[in-house]
């Protein structure tokens, strides 16, 4: 060991010791903060499925590769980070001696070839990512960037570290080539040999380059250890557990789609018959009341902004960005952590739990953070502004796009639950809807005895449950399908098609009440459970004696479809629920319905969020429309899992849109740009919103918004009266 190697060895050991000590301290702090969250015992079930999903999503990059070039580039950088960590380890042998290398595998040609390929592809990948970040920088001319609000220096820092580590890895190899100490042949490591040909014969070159590589790597570790909220770096480690502990590991997309997470207290579902607000947690009022998985979510956010780029609220000038909401909660949690770890916090009655002595040594900033309300305006010092909270349509675009499986919608609804149930703080116009649900069993407040009025004028009898001995499907009409004029046309079309196909079905009639979706999404879990339990009891009675495979329900509203199929199981209601487009597609495919006259004029299809993204039903409505028009659909640029919301979800149907551009107008403009004369939908909420958007654009005579079932009916029975243009909605 020469004098240069003595110096390089000492310096490498010193900076590594500092970096490791700081990293251990940072990890312990993060674990302590995450453990402040509430229990979530359901996250430990089915470990085999969880491990399999984690490996598929990380190694396969299944979510990232949906973004094409950026996904592929990120995959090479990720593989480079994991595999080339061995070369960082090898650098510790090289600072001791310039001819050093990894024991055993360090001399294998296959190892040299693999690391050469990964180094080159990693270099290409990181340069691509750097260019993409620069081209999408927030201050670039024109358009809103997905990086708006991200901590840009952190992204640049991480990317430059990766680039420099890869470059110095090649320089180490190059110096070994130049001094004739390289163990791999030219055919396996051509780039390293090319670099070596350009470098001088410097015997200490490999040791010096190895020291610089170690210093760069340890500088990265020191910086991220001093910044525990640096998600752009920490997600490299936290993504694995965050994906492992996702809510439903078997789901093909974000596990926070479909059913909402039940309202819990101390990790157990809340029973409203026994719940006590002074003993049980009603939603989330303080950051520590999120589950530990929620705090892990916040810590894992990589600030990539994919959620933000897809969010309908953000894209129409609302203050909500799913990314910025998560970052605000993350920063608040870590700033408040010293207070909480000292024993501080409020009990459910609002009393301070810590003693004066426990809080005496705390920094004034931590105490100030503890006093911030979780939901409040800027004047109130709130962490999340009310306009941010209530802008969410729960469309799930954020959850769908998040590469690390953050469950944004669950967290938003948890905060809404506290605001609604305890603070009674929510948009005033939604109060009418909630009162109607409680008193009338439907959000429009229509009389219950008019639920069957849609059947009047049909040329066949619509049977009621209890009036017939047997039926294949229970037709869940839904509130919109029973009371709203546009949706009633869809209900009649579906009933007519089922009758035409010889499908036996029955309705509940006045026995049906609202599924509870708007109540649950706005945060009123009490009203949801009241309605849902009533419906579960009614449905169980209707299906008495049948096993689950014969407890079939068909629904025209995706919100009912989602609630009955995904959420009623939480309350003892196990049913096989299909959307009407799925059933109609099956009936056409089996020859029970035959389109005879193609619908012309061009058709585009709008994917409802709760049918498509939340429940992965993309093909069925397109198959029905393809048969009805005898040709190809004209797709909008944003379709399928990237479909743009109509603006009605999350109970926004009953809240006025006062900020920014109207979401439905944005979507209508996209639909009209296709040139299609018919905009087909599969949801009554979407029908209302898009119709309003078309009329608002003054295009009601040129563009028609109509349900998929009505398009099919026109093709199957072209003699059916069309009924003219749609009427205005109830309460519209």
XYZ file of C-alpha atoms in Angstrom:
732
model
C 0.000 0.000 0.000
C 1.531 3.272 -1.150
C 1.131 6.696 0.442
C -1.707 7.594 -1.923
C -3.590 4.445 -0.929
C -3.091 5.199 2.780
C -4.689 8.611 2.305
C -7.527 7.323 0.106
C -8.295 4.503 2.537
C -8.408 6.826 5.565
C -10.580 9.401 3.786
C -12.955 6.733 2.442
C -13.317 5.185 5.901
C -13.909 8.566 7.562
C -16.631 9.829 5.227
C -18.297 6.412 5.211
C -18.413 6.316 9.014
C -20.051 9.754 9.125
C -22.523 8.855 6.389
C -23.518 5.527 7.957
C -24.007 7.119 11.377
C -26.227 9.842 9.923
C -28.156 7.303 7.821
C -28.879 5.090 10.834
C -30.064 8.145 12.767
C -32.302 9.194 9.846
C -33.830 5.728 9.458
C -34.580 5.535 13.177
C -36.271 8.944 12.990
C -38.387 7.920 10.012
C -39.433 4.678 11.673
C -40.343 6.590 14.843
C -42.481 9.052 12.868
C -44.257 6.334 10.858
C -45.000 4.374 14.051
C -46.872 7.407 15.385
C -49.724 6.474 13.030
C -52.748 4.423 13.975
C -52.755 0.597 13.710
C -53.567 -1.041 10.374
C -53.562 -4.799 11.052
C -55.096 -5.611 7.658
C -51.816 -4.613 6.002
C -50.137 -7.796 7.255
C -52.450 -10.303 5.568
C -51.527 -12.486 2.565
C -47.777 -11.917 2.697
C -47.108 -14.148 -0.323
C -49.388 -12.085 -2.589
C -47.881 -8.895 -1.196
C -44.322 -10.034 -1.876
C -45.246 -11.161 -5.382
C -46.955 -7.862 -6.189
C -44.033 -5.867 -4.809
C -41.546 -7.769 -6.972
C -43.697 -7.460 -10.090
C -44.286 -3.727 -9.632
C -40.679 -2.885 -8.785
C -38.654 -5.259 -10.962
C -41.232 -5.154 -13.766
C -41.844 -1.420 -13.408
C -45.459 -2.107 -14.370
C -46.712 1.343 -13.374
C -43.756 3.372 -14.649
C -43.613 1.708 -18.061
C -47.058 3.140 -18.839
C -45.133 6.381 -19.349
C -43.051 4.937 -22.192
C -39.604 6.504 -22.532
C -39.452 7.923 -19.011
C -40.481 4.539 -17.584
C -37.820 2.669 -19.524
C -35.156 5.207 -18.572
C -36.148 4.977 -14.915
C -35.961 1.169 -15.057
C -32.345 1.281 -16.268
C -31.453 3.808 -13.582
C -33.155 1.691 -10.900
C -31.368 -1.485 -12.016
C -28.160 0.492 -12.185
C -28.636 1.748 -8.617
C -29.263 -1.771 -7.283
C -26.669 -3.741 -9.253
C -23.966 -1.102 -9.416
C -24.044 -0.770 -5.634
C -21.669 -3.736 -5.908
C -19.254 -1.487 -7.776
C -19.457 1.089 -4.973
C -18.538 -1.746 -2.630
C -15.700 -2.695 -4.991
C -14.377 0.870 -4.766
C -13.479 0.199 -1.118
C -11.076 -2.508 -2.296
C -9.741 -0.187 -4.991
C -8.839 2.638 -2.594
C -6.632 0.151 -0.769
C -4.941 -1.048 -3.950
C -5.469 0.113 -7.530
C -5.599 -3.512 -8.663
C -8.245 -4.465 -6.098
C -11.658 -5.893 -6.856
C -14.584 -7.775 -5.392
C -13.728 -11.198 -4.013
C -14.914 -14.214 -6.047
C -17.320 -12.576 -8.548
C -15.059 -9.590 -9.241
C -12.996 -11.616 -11.712
C -15.882 -13.256 -13.580
C -16.176 -12.083 -17.165
C -19.962 -12.354 -16.972
C -19.914 -9.909 -14.040
C -17.794 -7.506 -16.039
C -20.120 -7.778 -19.038
C -23.297 -7.305 -16.958
C -21.990 -4.271 -15.081
C -20.673 -2.748 -18.320
C -24.059 -3.036 -20.013
C -25.916 -1.719 -16.968
C -23.475 1.195 -16.614
C -23.942 2.273 -20.231
C -27.723 1.896 -20.166
C -27.826 3.631 -16.785
C -25.881 6.567 -18.232
C -28.308 6.825 -21.130
C -31.268 6.496 -18.739
C -30.126 9.197 -16.324
C -29.342 11.627 -19.153
C -32.843 11.031 -20.555
C -34.378 11.698 -17.122
C -32.319 14.872 -16.711
C -33.462 16.146 -20.106
C -37.097 15.328 -19.274
C -36.847 17.182 -15.965
C -35.315 20.212 -17.652
C -37.900 20.219 -20.436
C -40.685 20.008 -17.842
C -39.256 22.478 -15.350
C -41.997 24.562 -13.665
C -40.745 27.865 -15.053
C -40.627 26.674 -18.655
C -42.688 28.683 -21.178
C -46.269 27.478 -21.631
C -48.291 24.901 -19.709
C -48.325 23.673 -16.142
C -45.582 21.259 -15.198
C -46.009 18.037 -13.243
C -42.945 19.223 -11.322
C -44.676 22.415 -10.118
C -44.318 22.411 -6.340
C -41.597 19.746 -6.307
C -38.305 20.571 -4.591
C -36.317 20.899 -7.801
C -32.805 21.104 -6.336
C -33.311 17.685 -4.798
C -34.205 16.159 -8.143
C -31.217 17.768 -9.865
C -28.932 16.731 -6.989
C -29.961 13.072 -7.142
C -29.652 12.932 -10.923
C -26.174 14.503 -10.937
C -25.036 12.111 -8.197
C -26.163 9.123 -10.264
C -24.475 10.523 -13.379
C -21.168 11.195 -11.584
C -21.109 7.801 -9.857
C -21.553 6.077 -13.227
C -18.890 8.240 -14.863
C -16.331 7.593 -12.110
C -17.127 3.892 -12.269
C -15.988 3.961 -15.900
C -12.930 6.054 -14.984
C -11.837 3.455 -12.408
C -12.057 0.775 -15.061
C -10.332 3.025 -17.540
C -7.317 3.556 -15.260
C -7.090 -0.206 -14.752
C -7.068 -0.656 -18.521
C -4.422 2.070 -18.928
C -2.154 0.407 -16.332
C -2.794 -3.080 -17.769
C -4.511 -4.310 -14.586
C -7.990 -4.827 -16.010
C -9.351 -8.349 -15.701
C -12.072 -8.280 -18.391
C -11.589 -8.812 -22.149
C -12.299 -6.184 -24.789
C -15.389 -7.960 -26.167
C -17.091 -7.898 -22.724
C -16.175 -4.320 -21.737
C -15.595 -2.267 -24.893
C -16.581 1.077 -23.322
C -14.179 0.629 -20.411
C -11.375 -0.210 -22.833
C -12.213 2.843 -24.923
C -12.054 5.071 -21.819
C -8.750 3.438 -20.828
C -7.264 4.177 -24.221
C -7.826 7.885 -23.587
C -6.361 7.921 -20.045
C -2.692 8.147 -18.977
C -0.775 5.268 -17.402
C -1.224 6.558 -13.826
C -0.689 3.809 -11.268
C -2.687 5.570 -8.540
C -5.478 6.663 -10.867
C -7.871 3.847 -9.955
C -7.481 4.498 -6.207
C -8.052 8.244 -6.579
C -11.081 7.727 -8.840
C -12.429 5.143 -6.389
C -12.085 7.644 -3.518
C -13.980 10.301 -5.509
C -16.704 7.763 -6.317
C -17.023 6.896 -2.610
C -17.071 10.580 -1.625
C -19.839 11.266 -4.165
C -21.872 8.286 -2.960
C -21.430 9.125 0.711
C -22.200 12.809 0.084
C -25.514 11.633 -1.360
C -26.145 9.522 1.743
C -25.207 12.382 4.079
C -27.475 14.860 2.288
C -30.515 12.578 2.274
C -29.868 11.636 5.912
C -29.998 15.309 6.830
C -33.216 15.669 4.808
C -35.576 12.877 5.876
C -38.376 14.421 3.826
C -36.336 14.104 0.630
C -38.724 11.684 -1.038
C -37.005 11.911 -4.425
C -34.135 9.976 -2.822
C -35.765 8.005 0.008
C -38.373 6.449 -2.293
C -35.571 4.179 -3.536
C -35.855 2.377 -0.217
C -39.400 3.155 0.919
C -41.143 2.147 -2.324
C -40.603 -1.524 -1.522
C -42.444 -1.566 1.836
C -45.041 0.930 0.598
C -46.000 -1.353 -2.279
C -45.777 -4.450 -0.054
C -48.257 -2.943 2.408
C -50.719 -1.640 -0.211
C -54.360 -2.105 0.764
C -55.284 -4.771 -1.792
C -52.165 -6.401 -3.283
C -54.142 -8.510 -5.770
C -55.496 -5.449 -7.596
C -53.989 -4.858 -11.044
C -53.741 -1.112 -10.453
C -53.686 1.163 -7.423
C -55.116 -0.633 -4.419
C -56.772 2.593 -3.269
C -59.236 2.367 -6.178
C -62.750 0.920 -5.938
C -63.847 0.581 -2.331
C -62.885 3.204 0.200
C -60.962 2.170 3.269
C -63.522 1.676 6.069
C -63.703 4.280 8.801
C -61.601 2.921 11.657
C -60.614 3.716 15.219
C -57.482 2.109 16.655
C -57.291 -0.084 13.585
C -60.797 -1.518 13.925
C -63.837 -0.693 11.750
C -66.099 1.759 13.552
C -69.478 0.478 14.706
C -71.784 3.507 14.789
C -74.236 1.784 17.110
C -71.592 1.741 19.845
C -69.240 4.546 18.750
C -68.494 7.420 21.113
C -66.789 10.589 19.735
C -65.000 11.015 23.070
C -63.492 7.518 22.854
C -63.474 6.648 19.165
C -61.711 8.416 16.316
C -64.119 9.883 13.736
C -62.012 10.504 10.644
C -58.715 12.380 10.809
C -58.323 15.664 12.699
C -54.556 15.494 13.336
C -51.775 14.082 11.192
C -50.957 11.363 13.721
C -54.498 10.034 13.332
C -53.676 8.709 9.890
C -52.683 5.054 9.923
C -48.979 4.243 9.966
C -49.402 3.266 6.304
C -50.641 6.788 5.634
C -47.489 8.251 7.182
C -45.442 5.781 5.130
C -47.318 6.994 2.037
C -46.369 10.587 2.768
C -42.719 9.650 3.360
C -42.515 7.657 0.115
C -43.732 10.353 -2.296
C -41.055 10.901 -4.931
C -42.502 14.279 -6.046
C -42.668 13.039 -9.648
C -46.012 14.791 -10.175
C -47.678 12.069 -12.238
C -50.721 12.333 -9.970
C -50.750 16.090 -10.428
C -50.535 15.852 -14.211
C -53.660 13.656 -14.332
C -55.747 15.388 -11.640
C -58.907 17.032 -13.080
C -58.951 19.616 -10.292
C -55.356 20.691 -10.883
C -55.820 20.749 -14.651
C -58.765 23.138 -14.381
C -57.173 25.668 -12.047
C -58.339 24.323 -8.677
C -55.959 24.518 -5.697
C -55.883 20.725 -5.268
C -52.764 18.892 -6.352
C -52.584 15.339 -4.951
C -48.803 15.668 -4.854
C -48.780 18.967 -2.976
C -51.402 17.660 -0.543
C -49.201 14.651 0.259
C -46.089 16.827 0.552
C -47.890 19.212 2.918
C -48.940 16.312 5.129
C -45.424 14.844 5.018
C -43.698 18.087 5.952
C -46.230 18.735 8.698
C -45.808 15.235 10.135
C -42.027 15.517 10.380
C -42.127 19.078 11.700
C -44.642 18.060 14.360
C -42.811 14.808 15.183
C -40.595 16.162 18.016
C -43.727 17.309 19.847
C -45.475 13.976 19.311
C -42.418 11.883 20.209
C -42.086 13.865 23.448
C -45.546 12.644 24.424
C -47.510 15.563 23.037
C -50.831 15.390 21.243
C -54.515 16.018 21.791
C -56.899 13.370 23.046
C -60.310 12.956 21.411
C -61.805 15.627 23.662
C -59.134 18.141 22.594
C -57.126 18.045 25.837
C -53.317 18.074 25.774
C -51.864 14.660 26.699
C -48.338 15.803 27.611
C -47.214 17.459 30.820
C -45.474 20.827 30.941
C -42.215 19.049 31.820
C -42.431 16.826 28.728
C -42.812 19.812 26.430
C -40.412 22.189 28.197
C -37.335 21.277 26.124
C -39.065 21.374 22.741
C -38.115 23.752 19.953
C -40.582 26.585 19.518
C -41.062 25.625 15.838
C -42.256 22.134 16.767
C -44.731 23.620 19.251
C -45.942 26.087 16.612
C -46.418 23.226 14.142
C -48.432 21.333 16.723
C -50.856 24.248 16.999
C -51.652 24.273 13.285
C -55.111 22.978 12.364
C -54.954 20.129 9.859
C -57.728 21.748 7.799
C -57.786 25.522 7.712
C -57.294 28.577 5.550
C -53.969 30.374 5.174
C -55.177 32.968 7.698
C -55.880 30.150 10.170
C -52.481 28.588 9.520
C -54.040 25.372 8.237
C -51.969 22.582 6.722
C -54.606 21.776 4.081
C -56.889 24.515 2.782
C -60.620 23.637 2.741
C -60.775 24.470 -0.971
C -58.099 21.827 -1.544
C -60.030 19.218 0.438
C -63.357 19.826 -1.280
C -61.994 20.104 -4.833
C -61.415 16.346 -5.035
C -63.781 14.337 -7.263
C -62.341 11.023 -5.947
C -61.812 10.067 -9.605
C -58.739 8.010 -8.653
C -56.455 9.363 -11.389
C -53.803 10.102 -8.756
C -53.943 6.588 -7.321
C -53.892 5.048 -10.804
C -50.735 6.907 -11.798
C -48.715 6.789 -8.574
C -45.699 4.497 -9.135
C -45.304 3.842 -5.388
C -48.968 3.093 -4.571
C -49.897 6.116 -2.448
C -53.605 6.020 -1.537
C -54.532 9.679 -1.943
C -58.333 9.249 -2.074
C -58.484 7.339 1.217
C -56.539 10.096 2.958
C -58.707 12.859 1.511
C -61.930 11.124 2.535
C -60.565 10.436 6.025
C -60.039 14.185 6.490
C -63.502 14.894 5.065
C -65.038 12.472 7.557
C -63.852 14.484 10.531
C -64.919 17.765 8.948
C -68.428 16.461 8.228
C -69.133 14.292 11.280
C -67.465 16.327 14.025
C -66.994 19.869 12.715
C -70.109 19.947 10.471
C -67.892 21.889 8.079
C -68.525 21.273 4.392
C -69.842 23.191 1.353
C -73.294 24.480 2.250
C -74.993 23.296 -0.946
C -74.089 19.692 -0.082
C -76.170 19.995 3.083
C -79.379 19.803 1.050
C -78.200 16.551 -0.512
C -77.366 15.014 2.864
C -80.722 16.020 4.349
C -82.493 14.506 1.347
C -80.593 11.266 1.819
C -81.571 11.081 5.470
C -85.197 12.065 5.017
C -86.123 10.859 1.524
C -83.587 8.149 0.774
C -82.339 9.886 -2.388
C -80.146 12.948 -3.013
C -82.801 14.852 -4.983
C -85.481 14.622 -2.297
C -87.970 13.067 -4.731
C -90.965 11.198 -3.232
C -90.246 7.515 -2.692
C -93.562 6.539 -4.280
C -92.308 7.840 -7.644
C -89.384 5.385 -7.868
C -91.271 3.240 -10.361
C -92.574 6.052 -12.577
C -89.932 5.249 -15.202
C -91.821 2.020 -16.009
C -94.888 3.882 -17.252
C -95.442 3.592 -20.992
C -93.279 0.519 -21.542
C -94.949 -2.145 -23.695
C -94.042 -4.916 -21.251
C -94.449 -5.484 -17.543
C -91.501 -4.798 -15.261
C -91.739 -7.360 -12.437
C -91.046 -6.489 -8.786
C -89.150 -8.674 -6.365
C -91.761 -10.711 -4.515
C -94.155 -10.693 -7.477
C -92.192 -13.322 -9.413
C -90.900 -16.674 -8.233
C -87.575 -16.463 -9.964
C -85.357 -13.982 -11.818
C -81.794 -14.059 -13.118
C -80.880 -10.459 -12.324
C -82.060 -7.933 -9.818
C -82.090 -4.640 -11.730
C -80.706 -1.963 -9.390
C -82.217 1.183 -10.876
C -80.493 3.719 -8.639
C -81.692 7.175 -7.652
C -80.648 8.867 -10.886
C -82.174 6.057 -12.942
C -85.458 6.411 -11.075
C -85.780 10.180 -10.675
C -83.518 12.065 -13.105
C -85.088 12.622 -16.515
C -81.994 11.883 -18.608
C -81.111 8.788 -16.617
C -84.676 7.455 -16.805
C -84.208 7.124 -20.572
C -81.202 4.910 -19.909
C -83.181 2.845 -17.394
C -85.966 2.317 -19.915
C -83.443 1.431 -22.633
C -81.741 -1.182 -20.449
C -85.070 -2.700 -19.392
C -86.189 -2.835 -23.021
C -82.980 -4.537 -24.124
C -83.122 -7.080 -21.296
C -86.714 -7.856 -22.190
C -85.777 -8.154 -25.882
C -82.966 -10.578 -24.992
C -85.226 -12.721 -22.825
C -83.351 -11.977 -19.610
C -85.519 -12.420 -16.534
C -85.108 -9.555 -14.114
C -86.931 -7.832 -11.290
C -86.708 -4.489 -9.503
C -87.067 -3.519 -5.856
C -89.222 -0.521 -6.720
C -90.039 1.457 -3.599
C -87.939 -0.991 -1.583
C -84.780 0.490 -3.086
C -83.001 3.473 -1.543
C -79.778 5.344 -2.320
C -76.667 3.156 -2.330
C -74.976 5.755 -0.115
C -72.110 6.614 -2.472
C -72.480 10.431 -2.273
C -72.709 10.310 1.517
C -69.625 8.157 1.854
C -67.510 10.164 -0.599
C -68.386 13.467 1.023
C -67.369 11.970 4.365
C -70.691 11.238 6.067
C -70.029 7.624 6.984
C -72.977 7.603 9.385
C -75.536 8.273 6.628
C -73.751 5.849 4.311
C -73.953 3.014 6.815
C -77.578 3.805 7.602
C -78.526 3.548 3.913
C -76.205 0.648 3.156
C -77.397 -1.497 6.057
C -80.993 -0.934 4.994
C -80.160 -1.945 1.429
C -78.105 -4.964 2.474
C -81.028 -6.200 4.556
C -83.426 -5.680 1.639
C -81.117 -7.376 -0.862
C -80.358 -10.316 1.410
C -84.083 -10.828 1.796
C -84.591 -10.607 -1.980
C -81.881 -13.214 -2.567
C -82.772 -15.414 0.392
C -81.790 -19.012 -0.195
C -79.418 -18.295 -3.093
C -75.631 -18.763 -3.058
C -73.449 -15.837 -4.148
C -73.130 -16.986 -7.763
C -76.883 -16.572 -8.153
C -77.177 -13.287 -6.248
C -76.770 -11.239 -9.421
C -77.355 -7.500 -9.658
C -77.137 -5.313 -12.764
C -76.686 -1.577 -12.228
C -76.612 1.332 -14.671
C -74.811 3.740 -12.343
C -71.073 3.045 -11.856
C -71.268 4.588 -8.386
C -73.964 2.107 -7.352
C -72.072 -0.651 -9.187
C -68.932 0.145 -7.201
C -70.693 0.564 -3.864
C -72.819 -2.591 -4.092
C -70.025 -4.737 -5.476
C -67.025 -3.450 -3.533
C -68.310 -1.873 -0.327
C -71.449 -3.700 0.767
C -69.272 -6.697 1.581
C -67.944 -4.624 4.502
C -71.498 -4.712 5.899
C -72.430 -8.316 5.170
C -73.740 -7.922 1.615
C -72.092 -10.360 -0.803
C -73.419 -9.983 -4.346
C -72.232 -10.486 -7.897
C -72.668 -7.046 -9.442
C -72.288 -6.229 -13.134
C -72.583 -2.952 -14.977
C -75.228 -2.809 -17.665
C -72.606 -2.403 -20.387
C -70.998 -5.689 -19.313
C -74.303 -7.521 -19.478
C -75.233 -5.931 -22.806
C -71.846 -6.842 -24.291
C -72.438 -10.450 -23.215
C -75.930 -10.488 -24.703
C -74.670 -9.175 -28.039
C -71.734 -11.604 -28.070
C -74.048 -14.570 -27.426
C -76.502 -13.507 -30.115
C -79.365 -12.632 -27.779
C -79.252 -9.040 -29.028
C -78.529 -8.293 -32.666
C -77.726 -4.778 -33.914
C -79.408 -4.348 -37.295
C -78.880 -0.695 -38.164
C -75.529 1.008 -37.573
C -75.631 4.322 -35.730
C -73.796 6.872 -37.862
C -72.371 10.333 -37.359
C -69.277 9.285 -35.443
C -69.200 8.191 -31.802
C -66.692 8.856 -29.042
C -66.834 7.255 -25.601
C -66.230 8.874 -22.222
C -64.962 6.432 -19.583
C -66.710 7.050 -16.254
C -64.125 7.099 -13.457
C -65.982 4.634 -11.245
C -66.561 2.189 -14.101
C -63.184 2.419 -15.805
C -60.371 3.464 -13.518
C -61.926 2.252 -10.261
C -63.234 -1.076 -11.597
C -61.220 -1.726 -14.796
C -64.282 -1.998 -17.063
C -62.899 -0.599 -20.296
C -63.659 -3.197 -22.970
C -67.384 -3.938 -22.475
C -68.833 -0.505 -23.360
C -66.481 -0.261 -26.332
C -67.580 -3.689 -27.552
C -71.236 -2.650 -27.328
C -70.583 0.587 -29.203
C -68.437 -1.160 -31.809
C -71.329 -3.504 -32.587
C -73.867 -0.672 -32.595
C -71.932 1.577 -34.960
C -70.441 -1.288 -36.996
C -67.057 0.401 -36.941
C -64.360 1.939 -34.791
C -64.859 4.471 -32.057
C -63.203 7.853 -32.251
C -61.205 7.861 -29.035
C -60.467 11.019 -27.091
C -56.771 11.599 -26.293
C -57.477 10.956 -22.601
C -59.242 7.599 -22.483
C -59.385 4.318 -20.564
C -57.311 4.507 -17.362
C -56.268 8.074 -18.237
C -59.807 9.240 -18.899
C -60.603 12.740 -17.679
C -63.276 13.061 -14.993
C -66.670 14.660 -15.714
C -66.471 16.513 -12.381
C -69.378 14.856 -10.551
C -67.666 12.240 -8.368
C -66.854 12.588 -4.693
C -70.303 14.153 -4.160
C -69.187 17.095 -6.346
C -72.440 16.527 -8.286
C -74.123 18.474 -5.482
C -71.432 21.117 -4.946
C -71.046 24.236 -7.044
C -67.773 24.573 -8.992
C -66.596 28.073 -8.116
C -62.857 27.967 -8.794
C -61.133 27.761 -12.151
C -62.509 26.217 -15.305
C -65.426 23.815 -15.038
C -64.211 20.222 -15.311
C -67.150 19.143 -17.462
C -66.452 21.941 -19.943
C -62.838 20.826 -20.264
C -63.986 17.280 -21.004
C -66.676 18.385 -23.446
C -64.151 20.449 -25.394
C -61.990 17.354 -25.733
C -64.971 15.280 -26.887
C -66.080 17.883 -29.416
C -62.562 18.135 -30.809
C -62.870 14.535 -32.034
C -65.591 15.620 -34.476
C -67.950 12.912 -33.223
C -71.648 13.778 -33.233
C -72.440 11.375 -30.389
C -70.716 11.267 -27.012
C -71.533 7.919 -25.426
C -71.420 7.540 -21.647
C -72.041 4.766 -19.155
C -72.975 6.803 -16.086
C -75.928 9.061 -15.248
C -73.666 11.577 -13.498
C -71.438 11.791 -16.581
C -74.542 12.183 -18.743
C -75.726 15.161 -16.709
C -72.337 16.846 -16.544
C -71.444 16.383 -20.208
C -74.920 17.402 -21.365
C -74.598 20.569 -19.305
C -71.162 21.149 -20.812
C -72.415 20.683 -24.384
C -75.347 23.021 -23.770
C -73.018 25.528 -22.128
C -70.924 25.530 -25.288
C -74.069 26.124 -27.334
C -73.588 22.852 -29.203
C -76.749 21.051 -28.096
C -78.008 20.774 -31.680
C -74.723 19.443 -33.055
C -73.558 17.001 -30.362
C -75.669 14.518 -28.439
C -74.660 12.946 -25.111
C -76.339 9.570 -24.690
C -75.854 6.359 -22.728
C -74.284 3.276 -24.329
C -77.556 1.382 -23.785
C -79.528 3.946 -25.761
C -77.009 3.770 -28.621
C -77.419 -0.008 -28.709
C -81.221 0.214 -28.529
C -81.254 2.481 -31.593
C -79.285 -0.159 -33.473
C -81.241 -3.186 -32.203
C -84.685 -1.590 -32.513
C -84.345 1.356 -34.893
C -88.128 1.835 -34.860
C -87.947 2.859 -31.159
C -88.934 6.541 -30.642
C -85.909 8.632 -29.767
C -87.757 10.989 -27.454
C -86.038 14.156 -28.641
C -83.392 16.013 -26.722
C -82.768 15.306 -23.070
C -84.706 17.189 -20.428
C -83.104 19.142 -17.632
C -82.149 17.154 -14.525
C -84.093 17.266 -11.269
C -82.705 19.987 -9.107
C -80.395 21.003 -11.952
